[in-house]
Amino acid sequence: MEEQNIIKEITNLKYPLPLMIGFFLLNTLFLPVVLSTILFIIHISVQNWILPLSIVLSGIMTYFVFGRENKTTIIALLWGIICLAFALFICAKTYDFSWDGNAYHKSITGLLKHGWNPLTETFYSYAKQFPFLAQEKETWYDAYPKATELWGAVVYATLENIEIGKAFNILSMIALLFICWSLLHETNVLKKWQSFLCAAAFSINVVIVIQSLTYYNDGFLWEMILLFLASLSYLTFYENGRFKNICYYFIFLSINMGLNTKFSGVIFFGLSGFAFFIFWLIEKWKKYGLLQACKKLSKNFFVLATSVIFSLIITGSTSYIINIIRHKNPFYTMIGEDATEMIVAQISPVFKPLSNVSRFICSLFSQTNNQPAVMQWKFPFTFYKNEILQSQLFDTRIGGWGIFFSAIFLISVIFIVFYLVQNRKKHNKLIHIAIMLTVFTIVSIIVVPGLFWARYSVGLYYIPAIAMIFLCKCINKGGIYVGRYSAVLAVLCTLLFLNHIPSITRNIDIAKETKPVKTKLESLKYVNEIGELSFDYITPQHNFSGRLFNLYDENISNFKYGQIDVNKVDVIFYPQYENAYSYIAYSISTPNRLSDYIKSIDRSKYLIFIAAKDDASAGLTEDVIKSLRELGLKFDMEGAYRNAYVAIVGDAPMYEEKNEQYAVCNAGLEGIEISMLSAGYTGGNTASIKFDGKEYSKNQRGLNIVIYNKELHHVTDSVYVDLYENDIIRR
């Protein structure tokens, strides 16, 4: 009777708020992928209503699963929506500057958004209508799993910004933080703050943080693996726990998303799932016999098997099934004929003679570095200045776990071994699982060639998180060594925080670097309204074709591709890569004559700022005078040899001044300080148009003209006309 009351009391406990939030967020990631794939099956492409429908369905599912606590559920949904909005907002304000993100992830995402159905047409066939994609020939565009790209396409279709589609990294990180926090606190072994600290160590690692503002999906894959392992562990230690059915669903969701993020997910999910199931089987066999063991594990087996089948046949129909149909190989490009050995091909030359295990050890205890021919050992707990920059790369290949990770790893492994030895008689199941996971890790390192590369071996970050759990248990137990355990925990947490600093600062830099790129695109949008844009790659062998979808997002779609004027070239996105990699170049063809240029400006949206330098009276034609006076200006410059002149024009003239020596205008506009100065040849010979102290005038002889967008609140164009020669617009 007492036991029944205890069970009833546990059953009636409120579900933790973080678990509800995590559940909601995971469904906002999962449902768009499943719904889109089902629509593909019935020949319907990505639609803009899938995301809002998925959010509503996620809310409904959360309510019915946790509905007994109506008030808490509503709070959870509100927090879930806030977290979702936060992730979408951050990604909308930052651009993906990564190689892989722009080389193919965004290309796939953009094409999916623009109507590509992978089940009915190949990437290469559909891409023909987009000239900048038509040249892509890599086999993986069609063949690779597409869960993250498909989710990005759904978001892109709804919000019309391809950059927002990379929010899956931030969302998965937040979701797993909340879920791990709830599952750890449920054990009653850790205090609430300890559970949060350990959950953060599990879910927030250098790889996913550095990739969080990109379309790279390695960190996302390992968040799904973490969800899978956490659910399996819960079922192992709390066989009849109240979260049992929720963990079954998490297993289903993680397998579907993980297997359809990268082909390597098959290896990690397969090995870890098999290892846990064998452990369960042996444990039940010893206790109940083989027949009863099979019966007791039938539900676990059903969930695992159903999850795999659904993930391959339904969710994975755009890769596994279509690969079987087209190539008779579900893992086409990964194994078999036409296999693309991406990892092996990109192994640093210094690592190629080494075994997989040697590569892993060398990478773990080397300086963080991405130079292919360099490998330098370092003593743990130390770091070098050059490591900071190298660790800010999106796919650092040597020592990529962070500048302090070798020290973190050593401390963690030593304490885990110490704890397990000290408690070997008390926690047999824990010891057995630790041995099983150790064997799993060693086998993975031996078999899989790329695990020296941090982004392919994110699971290594789980080791310090496990060490932190054991440290917290020892601290909570009390005793004479509490102070020492607390000191070790403090050192571990400090090192983990310091390990994150380069990746955090890199993300701050990305936010700063995005603004000028955004400004450039908005300026090109204006140019696109009055003239013609042409884009091309300077070195076609390194195409970042995904960037061109950023043009579409700024309503720059009627551009030409591959027809740039080499004499009028400028660059966008990656000017810092000019000497090493490809970058997008563009040329502009706008109205040549000043009169045509003036007429093309929509003065309801733009302000025109004019400042003369040297002389603006020579070469005045009737067309020039007429076009300027049609703006409402007096422009009485005929015969005003080397006079100064400034003017501001919107829907009507706002300011105009002519003077023999110099003309000045200082004004405020929507919080922006405007400073204009014009001087003829004898008065100073200058033309300055500044916004908040920044110069925008070309400062050339004749009329210097700056165009300001009133809606976007920034300068969109700057040109000049040298009237001594002609009335042709120049940049």
XYZ file of C-alpha atoms in Angstrom:
731
model
C 0.000 0.000 0.000
C 2.825 2.361 0.954
C 4.659 1.539 -2.299
C 1.514 2.342 -4.326
C 1.201 5.709 -2.562
C 4.838 6.528 -3.368
C 4.292 5.652 -7.039
C 1.106 7.727 -7.091
C 2.925 10.663 -5.488
C 5.731 10.498 -8.065
C 3.208 10.249 -10.914
C 1.382 13.364 -9.711
C 4.542 15.474 -9.547
C 4.533 18.476 -11.830
C 6.504 18.124 -15.012
C 9.511 20.445 -14.956
C 9.145 23.639 -16.963
C 12.504 23.223 -18.772
C 11.444 19.796 -20.071
C 8.274 21.280 -21.551
C 10.218 24.094 -23.225
C 12.741 21.643 -24.663
C 9.937 19.380 -25.890
C 8.254 22.297 -27.671
C 11.486 23.505 -29.296
C 12.441 20.039 -30.528
C 9.082 19.684 -32.218
C 9.484 23.034 -33.960
C 12.638 21.502 -35.448
C 11.215 18.067 -36.218
C 7.714 18.737 -37.553
C 8.713 21.052 -40.452
C 11.078 18.367 -41.756
C 8.493 15.577 -41.540
C 5.629 17.645 -42.957
C 7.748 18.889 -45.866
C 8.912 15.388 -46.715
C 5.353 14.060 -46.688
C 4.373 16.898 -49.036
C 7.250 15.918 -51.321
C 5.806 12.419 -51.509
C 2.513 13.831 -52.822
C 4.411 16.151 -55.210
C 4.046 19.405 -53.249
C 7.137 21.533 -52.676
C 8.063 23.554 -49.566
C 5.246 25.909 -48.545
C 5.280 29.103 -46.475
C 2.563 27.821 -44.108
C 4.537 24.803 -42.874
C 6.446 26.711 -40.172
C 3.418 28.386 -38.536
C 1.501 25.097 -38.713
C 4.433 23.273 -37.096
C 4.596 25.825 -34.282
C 0.874 25.393 -33.623
C 1.161 21.586 -33.704
C 4.167 21.754 -31.361
C 2.091 23.776 -28.927
C -0.821 21.330 -29.157
C 1.485 18.347 -28.602
C 3.088 20.046 -25.599
C -0.331 20.792 -24.126
C -1.613 17.236 -24.484
C 1.590 15.579 -23.253
C 1.967 17.880 -20.230
C -1.610 19.161 -20.122
C -2.349 18.260 -16.516
C -0.438 21.349 -15.464
C -2.304 23.889 -17.581
C -0.707 27.014 -16.102
C 2.817 25.596 -16.292
C 2.196 24.393 -19.845
C 1.102 27.851 -20.965
C 4.198 29.381 -19.350
C 6.344 26.752 -21.086
C 4.778 27.582 -24.454
C 5.396 31.290 -23.925
C 9.038 30.635 -23.044
C 9.326 28.289 -26.009
C 8.037 30.965 -28.380
C 10.439 33.494 -26.829
C 13.376 31.112 -27.356
C 12.266 30.443 -30.933
C 11.904 34.155 -31.657
C 15.312 34.831 -30.085
C 17.056 32.254 -32.286
C 15.319 33.501 -35.436
C 16.119 37.127 -34.601
C 19.821 36.489 -33.940
C 20.180 34.573 -37.209
C 18.311 37.255 -39.148
C 20.843 39.824 -37.955
C 23.947 37.781 -38.813
C 25.297 36.359 -42.053
C 26.810 32.929 -42.520
C 30.420 33.613 -43.504
C 31.470 29.949 -43.515
C 32.885 28.073 -46.499
C 30.561 25.045 -46.418
C 27.557 27.170 -45.528
C 27.880 29.228 -48.698
C 29.441 26.546 -50.877
C 26.529 24.112 -50.676
C 24.288 24.194 -47.562
C 22.657 27.485 -48.557
C 22.531 26.389 -52.192
C 20.444 23.350 -51.247
C 18.315 25.386 -48.824
C 17.661 28.095 -51.389
C 16.713 25.666 -54.132
C 14.344 23.778 -51.792
C 12.664 27.052 -50.889
C 12.311 27.971 -54.559
C 10.381 24.817 -55.405
C 12.834 21.928 -55.773
C 11.319 18.546 -54.896
C 14.187 16.035 -54.444
C 11.807 13.107 -54.984
C 10.761 14.161 -58.476
C 13.772 15.978 -59.915
C 17.515 16.094 -59.449
C 19.230 19.138 -58.005
C 21.150 19.647 -61.229
C 18.055 19.567 -63.401
C 16.097 22.038 -61.268
C 19.128 24.310 -60.786
C 19.273 25.118 -64.502
C 16.849 27.983 -63.962
C 19.378 29.575 -61.585
C 22.553 30.298 -63.605
C 24.725 30.642 -60.508
C 23.744 27.087 -59.460
C 23.767 25.469 -62.888
C 27.530 24.925 -62.749
C 27.416 22.901 -59.503
C 28.366 19.274 -60.218
C 29.185 17.769 -56.789
C 27.310 14.497 -56.279
C 26.318 15.173 -52.678
C 23.798 17.917 -53.526
C 21.301 15.218 -54.450
C 22.509 12.345 -52.322
C 23.203 13.741 -48.842
C 20.611 13.789 -46.034
C 18.817 17.128 -45.960
C 17.115 17.577 -42.567
C 18.799 20.851 -41.621
C 18.629 22.280 -45.140
C 14.955 21.342 -45.363
C 14.217 22.987 -42.021
C 16.088 26.053 -43.230
C 14.061 26.069 -46.452
C 10.776 25.981 -44.507
C 11.878 28.953 -42.402
C 13.166 30.703 -45.523
C 9.831 30.204 -47.296
C 7.975 31.800 -44.385
C 10.305 34.649 -43.437
C 11.986 35.350 -46.825
C 15.499 35.447 -45.372
C 17.834 32.525 -45.998
C 20.026 33.481 -43.035
C 17.230 32.773 -40.552
C 17.246 29.151 -41.712
C 20.492 28.479 -39.829
C 18.712 28.883 -36.458
C 18.536 25.089 -36.015
C 21.912 25.172 -34.230
C 20.854 27.690 -31.590
C 17.451 26.041 -31.111
C 18.901 22.550 -30.655
C 21.443 23.886 -28.159
C 18.745 25.599 -26.086
C 16.413 22.585 -26.298
C 19.086 20.126 -25.140
C 20.154 22.465 -22.341
C 16.598 22.436 -20.970
C 16.051 18.707 -21.485
C 19.361 17.631 -19.933
C 18.710 20.010 -17.045
C 15.353 18.332 -16.402
C 16.630 14.761 -16.744
C 19.627 15.384 -14.478
C 17.526 17.107 -11.828
C 15.047 14.227 -11.960
C 17.755 11.892 -10.603
C 17.625 13.700 -7.220
C 21.394 13.234 -7.100
C 22.219 16.811 -8.101
C 20.982 20.142 -6.851
C 19.125 22.314 -9.313
C 22.073 24.611 -10.052
C 24.372 21.611 -10.379
C 21.975 20.011 -12.849
C 21.972 23.201 -14.906
C 25.770 23.448 -14.823
C 26.226 19.859 -15.990
C 23.493 20.231 -18.617
C 25.309 23.282 -19.991
C 28.547 21.270 -20.188
C 26.727 18.563 -22.173
C 24.835 20.792 -24.596
C 27.056 23.856 -25.076
C 30.405 23.045 -26.639
C 32.967 24.903 -28.731
C 31.924 23.244 -31.998
C 28.238 24.143 -31.869
C 28.972 27.624 -30.503
C 31.386 28.428 -33.346
C 28.900 26.929 -35.844
C 25.803 28.506 -34.291
C 25.686 31.373 -36.808
C 26.379 29.152 -39.815
C 24.713 26.355 -41.783
C 27.326 23.861 -40.574
C 25.381 21.006 -38.958
C 28.008 18.950 -37.104
C 27.074 20.487 -33.769
C 23.392 19.900 -34.489
C 24.037 16.221 -35.251
C 25.768 15.771 -31.909
C 22.925 17.519 -30.083
C 20.665 14.838 -31.540
C 23.155 12.142 -30.466
C 23.148 13.699 -26.979
C 19.338 13.524 -26.910
C 19.536 9.876 -27.985
C 22.145 8.944 -25.355
C 20.352 10.882 -22.608
C 17.089 9.076 -23.383
C 18.776 5.661 -23.489
C 20.539 6.401 -20.201
C 17.280 7.435 -18.551
C 15.627 4.182 -19.665
C 18.636 2.288 -18.300
C 18.682 3.825 -14.822
C 14.968 4.645 -14.468
C 13.235 1.828 -16.276
C 9.804 2.801 -14.955
C 10.448 6.512 -14.514
C 7.726 9.038 -15.243
C 9.608 10.371 -18.283
C 9.776 6.922 -19.881
C 7.308 7.575 -22.699
C 8.734 11.031 -23.334
C 12.177 9.459 -23.706
C 10.734 6.975 -26.196
C 9.541 9.931 -28.255
C 12.916 11.632 -27.916
C 14.555 8.471 -29.262
C 12.203 8.530 -32.252
C 12.835 12.225 -32.890
C 16.615 12.083 -32.439
C 17.029 9.107 -34.786
C 14.898 10.760 -37.463
C 16.761 14.053 -37.284
C 20.221 12.554 -36.708
C 20.154 9.997 -39.516
C 18.924 12.702 -41.866
C 21.502 15.312 -40.931
C 24.652 13.469 -42.011
C 25.414 9.925 -43.181
C 27.884 9.602 -40.301
C 24.880 9.716 -37.993
C 24.137 6.138 -39.063
C 27.452 5.024 -37.555
C 27.100 6.850 -34.243
C 23.411 6.110 -33.697
C 23.878 2.522 -34.831
C 26.860 1.725 -32.603
C 25.526 3.463 -29.486
C 21.992 2.080 -29.900
C 23.328 -1.433 -30.437
C 25.628 -1.129 -27.403
C 22.805 -0.040 -25.092
C 20.448 -2.726 -26.339
C 23.065 -5.466 -25.833
C 23.634 -4.112 -22.313
C 19.890 -4.251 -21.581
C 19.632 -7.750 -22.999
C 22.531 -9.131 -20.933
C 21.231 -7.473 -17.779
C 17.687 -8.845 -18.227
C 18.963 -12.238 -19.341
C 20.929 -12.667 -16.125
C 17.937 -11.632 -14.073
C 14.956 -13.236 -15.855
C 16.272 -15.596 -18.507
C 16.430 -15.054 -22.256
C 12.709 -15.407 -23.055
C 11.543 -13.002 -20.345
C 14.363 -10.618 -21.222
C 13.132 -10.460 -24.821
C 9.563 -9.819 -23.650
C 10.601 -7.047 -21.287
C 12.675 -5.380 -23.994
C 10.083 -5.753 -26.738
C 8.850 -2.162 -26.361
C 12.385 -0.777 -26.403
C 13.156 -2.817 -29.509
C 9.914 -1.708 -31.170
C 10.697 1.978 -30.539
C 14.244 1.655 -31.881
C 13.221 -0.378 -34.925
C 10.234 1.837 -35.767
C 12.371 4.950 -35.418
C 15.007 3.620 -37.806
C 12.452 2.431 -40.370
C 10.526 5.719 -40.314
C 13.730 7.758 -40.521
C 14.946 5.827 -43.564
C 11.689 5.355 -45.488
C 9.740 8.550 -44.711
C 11.996 11.269 -43.301
C 14.937 9.939 -45.284
C 13.105 9.393 -48.547
C 14.899 12.398 -50.067
C 18.266 10.704 -49.562
C 18.237 6.996 -48.647
C 15.248 5.965 -50.770
C 16.050 8.199 -53.726
C 19.652 6.925 -53.649
C 18.389 3.345 -53.853
C 16.134 4.237 -56.787
C 18.782 6.167 -58.704
C 22.017 4.450 -57.662
C 21.028 1.148 -55.980
C 22.915 2.365 -52.900
C 21.250 4.110 -49.898
C 24.588 5.617 -48.833
C 25.582 6.827 -52.287
C 28.652 9.117 -52.239
C 29.608 7.813 -48.794
C 30.406 4.224 -49.784
C 30.428 2.186 -52.972
C 30.879 3.379 -56.525
C 31.495 7.133 -56.925
C 32.203 7.458 -53.194
C 33.464 10.894 -52.187
C 36.170 10.533 -49.550
C 35.741 14.037 -48.170
C 37.296 13.347 -44.768
C 40.213 11.282 -46.039
C 40.884 13.753 -48.855
C 41.100 16.659 -46.414
C 43.333 14.999 -43.818
C 46.356 17.197 -43.166
C 49.484 15.851 -44.920
C 51.268 15.686 -41.578
C 48.579 13.246 -40.359
C 48.274 11.003 -43.418
C 51.065 8.536 -42.480
C 49.558 8.044 -39.000
C 46.935 5.563 -37.812
C 43.493 6.798 -36.755
C 44.401 6.444 -33.067
C 47.694 8.314 -33.516
C 45.904 11.109 -35.378
C 43.409 11.441 -32.545
C 46.085 11.596 -29.827
C 48.218 14.048 -31.798
C 45.245 16.319 -32.451
C 44.137 16.206 -28.814
C 47.517 17.287 -27.450
C 48.587 19.653 -30.236
C 48.314 23.385 -30.613
C 45.008 24.409 -32.167
C 45.815 24.795 -35.836
C 44.314 24.575 -39.308
C 47.494 24.638 -41.379
C 47.728 21.385 -43.358
C 51.460 20.820 -42.966
C 51.923 21.837 -39.326
C 51.456 19.898 -36.084
C 52.988 21.250 -32.879
C 52.768 19.558 -29.500
C 51.888 21.611 -26.472
C 51.780 21.116 -22.720
C 48.220 20.990 -21.308
C 47.076 24.109 -19.406
C 49.119 26.320 -21.752
C 48.106 28.165 -24.888
C 49.740 30.201 -27.623
C 48.531 33.464 -29.117
C 48.210 32.001 -32.607
C 45.810 29.352 -31.245
C 43.167 31.968 -30.502
C 42.769 32.924 -34.157
C 42.954 29.302 -35.336
C 40.275 28.218 -32.845
C 37.886 30.808 -34.294
C 37.660 28.940 -37.595
C 34.459 27.028 -38.295
C 36.169 23.676 -38.905
C 39.580 23.710 -37.201
C 41.176 20.364 -38.011
C 43.951 19.980 -35.420
C 43.146 20.481 -31.750
C 39.766 21.902 -32.680
C 38.124 21.119 -29.327
C 39.522 24.357 -27.921
C 42.753 25.822 -26.617
C 42.336 24.356 -23.110
C 40.622 21.087 -23.960
C 43.658 18.834 -23.486
C 43.809 19.977 -19.852
C 40.036 19.605 -19.468
C 40.220 16.103 -20.930
C 43.026 14.961 -18.614
C 41.359 16.289 -15.451
C 38.037 14.719 -16.456
C 39.403 11.286 -17.347
C 41.528 11.094 -14.190
C 38.601 11.969 -11.940
C 36.155 9.645 -13.737
C 38.558 6.720 -13.309
C 39.113 7.701 -9.662
C 35.374 7.877 -8.983
C 34.565 4.577 -10.666
C 37.348 2.766 -8.811
C 36.239 4.251 -5.489
C 32.621 3.241 -6.087
C 33.114 0.011 -8.019
C 31.129 -2.021 -5.469
C 28.241 0.430 -5.166
C 27.400 1.164 -8.791
C 27.791 -1.995 -10.846
C 25.425 -0.769 -13.564
C 27.266 2.546 -13.785
C 30.609 0.749 -14.033
C 29.317 -1.510 -16.795
C 27.893 1.388 -18.797
C 31.139 3.335 -18.375
C 33.100 0.365 -19.692
C 30.646 -0.046 -22.562
C 30.879 3.628 -23.583
C 34.670 3.549 -23.267
C 34.853 0.558 -25.586
C 32.400 2.288 -27.947
C 34.594 5.408 -28.008
C 37.818 3.484 -28.592
C 36.264 1.396 -31.369
C 34.910 4.560 -33.018
C 38.345 6.203 -32.929
C 39.949 3.100 -34.445
C 37.336 2.582 -37.174
C 36.241 6.106 -38.165
C 39.076 8.015 -39.907
C 38.044 11.582 -39.092
C 37.617 11.627 -35.322
C 40.817 13.634 -34.841
C 38.766 16.448 -36.412
C 36.787 18.087 -33.610
C 33.599 18.739 -35.557
C 33.318 15.016 -36.296
C 34.020 14.049 -32.680
C 31.913 16.420 -30.605
C 31.050 13.589 -28.196
C 34.415 14.139 -26.533
C 32.830 17.111 -24.753
C 30.545 14.709 -22.859
C 33.549 13.484 -20.841
C 34.010 16.685 -18.766
C 30.231 16.855 -18.286
C 30.235 13.323 -16.818
C 33.192 14.248 -14.593
C 31.222 17.252 -13.331
C 28.277 15.008 -12.412
C 30.565 12.750 -10.366
C 32.218 15.770 -8.715
C 28.836 17.207 -7.731
C 27.801 13.837 -6.281
C 30.962 13.756 -4.160
C 30.394 17.339 -2.998
C 26.780 16.627 -2.044
C 27.827 13.513 -0.151
C 30.009 15.611 2.171
C 33.116 14.477 4.001
C 36.601 15.784 4.581
C 37.429 16.090 0.856
C 34.517 18.357 -0.105
C 36.847 21.324 -0.429
C 39.138 19.453 -2.811
C 36.230 18.254 -4.945
C 34.866 21.805 -5.056
C 38.267 23.116 -6.135
C 38.507 20.554 -8.953
C 34.975 21.447 -10.078
C 35.844 25.155 -10.027
C 38.998 24.558 -12.091
C 37.073 22.440 -14.604
C 34.302 25.027 -14.978
C 36.827 27.851 -15.343
C 38.748 26.002 -18.047
C 35.512 25.192 -19.885
C 34.521 28.860 -19.814
C 37.954 30.013 -21.010
C 37.777 27.378 -23.740
C 34.667 29.112 -25.093
C 36.038 32.662 -25.212
C 37.515 32.504 -28.767
C 34.279 31.101 -30.238
C 32.134 33.624 -28.366
C 34.281 36.545 -29.530
C 34.151 35.191 -33.089
C 30.354 35.288 -33.013
C 30.486 38.875 -31.781
C 32.781 39.675 -34.715
C 30.324 38.022 -37.113
C 27.581 40.327 -35.868
C 29.865 43.321 -36.505
C 30.939 42.063 -39.939
C 27.328 41.534 -40.991
C 26.390 45.213 -40.861
C 28.608 46.437 -43.736
C 27.581 43.439 -45.845
C 23.921 44.208 -45.193
C 24.527 47.858 -46.052
C 26.259 46.867 -49.282
C 23.333 44.666 -50.318
C 20.800 47.367 -49.526
C 22.852 49.799 -51.598
C 22.857 47.348 -54.476
C 19.095 47.091 -54.147
C 18.896 50.801 -54.885
C 21.274 50.428 -57.822
C 19.133 47.563 -59.080
C 16.144 49.918 -59.120
C 17.834 52.473 -61.364
C 20.188 50.308 -63.383
C 21.450 46.827 -64.086
C 23.655 44.568 -61.950
C 25.884 41.745 -63.139
C 27.506 39.154 -60.853
C 30.134 36.493 -61.319
C 32.858 34.574 -59.491
C 36.418 35.643 -60.119
C 37.682 32.074 -59.652
C 34.881 29.680 -60.661
C 36.567 26.635 -59.108
C 35.621 27.981 -55.655
C 32.004 29.001 -55.899
C 30.089 30.272 -52.898
C 26.818 30.038 -54.795
C 24.646 30.134 -51.675
C 25.478 33.800 -51.240
C 23.489 34.724 -54.314
C 20.264 33.911 -52.455
C 21.061 36.847 -50.167
C 20.523 39.008 -53.244
C 17.047 37.554 -53.721
C 16.260 38.361 -50.095
C 17.018 42.026 -50.808
C 14.707 41.906 -53.848
C 17.684 41.929 -56.199
C 16.557 39.237 -58.593
C 16.699 40.741 -62.081
C 20.487 40.625 -62.244
C 22.699 39.065 -64.876
C 25.113 36.293 -63.980
C 28.504 35.740 -65.564
C 28.554 38.966 -67.562
C 30.513 41.424 -65.444
C 32.382 44.356 -66.897
C 35.949 43.713 -65.733
C 36.650 47.450 -65.854
C 33.879 48.238 -63.367
C 34.305 45.484 -60.801
C 33.724 45.716 -57.073
C 33.353 42.898 -54.523
C 30.936 41.915 -51.775
C 30.853 39.423 -48.939
C 34.485 38.349 -48.716
C 36.886 41.117 -49.778
C 39.322 39.863 -47.107
C 39.619 36.596 -49.083
C 40.486 38.377 -52.318
C 43.998 36.973 -52.573
C 43.205 33.440 -51.450
C 39.687 32.388 -52.342
C 36.901 33.273 -54.691
C 34.569 36.133 -53.990
C 31.520 37.518 -55.687
C 32.302 40.396 -57.997
C 29.758 42.724 -59.529
C 29.607 45.461 -62.108
C 26.995 48.180 -62.347
C 25.358 49.597 -65.405
C 23.223 52.608 -64.450
C 21.926 55.587 -66.440
C 25.054 57.194 -67.854
C 23.908 60.781 -68.038
C 23.242 62.955 -65.001
C 19.778 63.947 -66.209
C 18.709 60.302 -66.597
C 20.227 59.418 -63.227
C 18.319 62.206 -61.451
C 15.045 61.187 -63.098
C 15.486 57.558 -61.989
C 15.543 58.466 -58.273
C 12.308 57.911 -56.343
C 12.327 60.984 -54.097
C 9.570 59.594 -51.882
C 12.135 57.021 -50.683
C 15.469 58.793 -51.144
C 17.167 62.083 -50.262
C 19.683 63.648 -52.651
C 22.751 65.450 -51.265
C 24.828 67.572 -53.678
C 28.178 69.287 -53.091
C 30.357 70.984 -55.712
C 34.157 70.912 -55.848
C 36.566 73.079 -57.854
C 34.034 74.187 -60.459
C 30.515 73.092 -61.367
C 29.727 75.742 -63.947
C 31.736 74.503 -66.897
C 30.087 72.195 -69.358
C 26.554 72.746 -68.072
C 24.051 71.522 -70.652
C 20.385 72.313 -70.910
C 19.562 68.737 -69.854
C 21.657 69.021 -66.672
C 20.212 72.397 -65.702
C 16.665 71.279 -66.474
C 16.930 68.021 -64.496
C 18.263 69.812 -61.406
C 15.683 72.590 -61.589
C 12.922 70.018 -61.949
C 13.924 68.952 -58.434
C 12.807 72.424 -57.348
C 16.323 73.820 -57.061
C 17.324 77.242 -58.341
C 20.715 75.930 -59.435
C 21.834 79.271 -60.830
C 25.374 78.112 -61.507
C 25.710 79.369 -65.082
C 28.716 81.640 -65.119
C 29.382 81.012 -61.402
C 32.969 80.020 -62.079
C 34.457 77.988 -59.208
C 31.642 78.898 -56.827
C 30.712 76.651 -53.937
C 27.339 74.907 -53.962
C 25.429 72.535 -51.635
C 21.862 71.252 -51.792
C 19.576 68.726 -50.112
C 16.488 67.501 -51.952
C 13.683 65.177 -50.911
C 10.134 65.401 -52.176
C 10.980 69.092 -52.345
C 14.140 71.172 -51.826
C 15.198 71.136 -48.174
C 18.334 73.259 -48.375
C 20.303 75.090 -51.078
C 23.245 77.486 -50.890
C 25.631 79.021 -53.429
C 28.653 81.086 -52.437
C 31.783 82.399 -54.075
C 34.179 80.853 -51.535
C 32.477 78.062 -49.635
C 29.025 76.766 -48.721
C 28.239 74.889 -45.504
C 25.272 72.916 -44.207
C 25.056 71.318 -40.760
C 21.793 69.567 -39.988
C 20.202 66.690 -38.134
C 18.203 63.916 -39.745
C 16.488 61.189 -37.685
C 19.216 61.367 -35.067
C 22.018 61.459 -37.662
C 24.365 64.444 -37.780
C 24.865 65.691 -41.341
C 27.793 67.891 -42.273
C 28.236 69.306 -45.800
C 30.985 71.513 -47.152
C 31.607 72.806 -50.667
C 34.531 74.946 -51.751
C 35.635 76.071 -55.178
C 39.209 75.893 -56.329
C 40.197 79.155 -54.606
C 38.122 78.557 -51.456
C 39.588 75.218 -50.430
C 38.784 72.925 -53.348
C 36.742 70.283 -51.545
C 33.346 68.579 -51.477
C 32.413 66.829 -48.251
C 29.174 65.040 -47.338
C 29.388 63.384 -43.926
C 26.883 61.347 -41.920
C 27.820 61.047 -38.240
C 31.368 61.976 -39.138
C 31.765 59.396 -41.910
C 32.658 60.742 -45.340
C 30.532 59.594 -48.297
C 31.404 62.160 -50.956
C 33.689 61.089 -53.800
C 35.344 64.530 -53.420
C 35.987 64.831 -57.152
C 35.851 67.842 -59.449
C 32.315 68.822 -60.425
C 29.129 67.743 -58.668
C 29.382 65.077 -55.948
C 26.063 63.352 -55.248
C 25.133 61.091 -52.327
C 21.814 59.198 -52.158
C 20.289 58.464 -48.734
C 17.537 55.872 -48.188
C 14.896 57.312 -45.843
C 13.346 53.908 -45.145
C 16.568 52.021 -44.372
C 18.328 55.045 -42.852
C 21.655 54.767 -44.639
C 23.547 55.846 -47.752
C 22.840 53.727 -50.818
C 24.909 55.387 -53.538
C 27.683 57.915 -54.079
C 28.601 59.276 -57.534
C 30.093 62.347 -59.173
C 29.951 64.218 -62.485
C 33.035 65.985 -63.821
C 31.339 68.707 -65.839
C 34.648 69.832 -67.314
C 34.607 66.645 -69.368
C 30.944 65.618 -69.781
C 27.765 64.879 -67.834
C 28.480 61.146 -67.382
C 27.871 59.589 -63.945
C 31.006 58.080 -62.372
C 31.644 55.983 -59.281
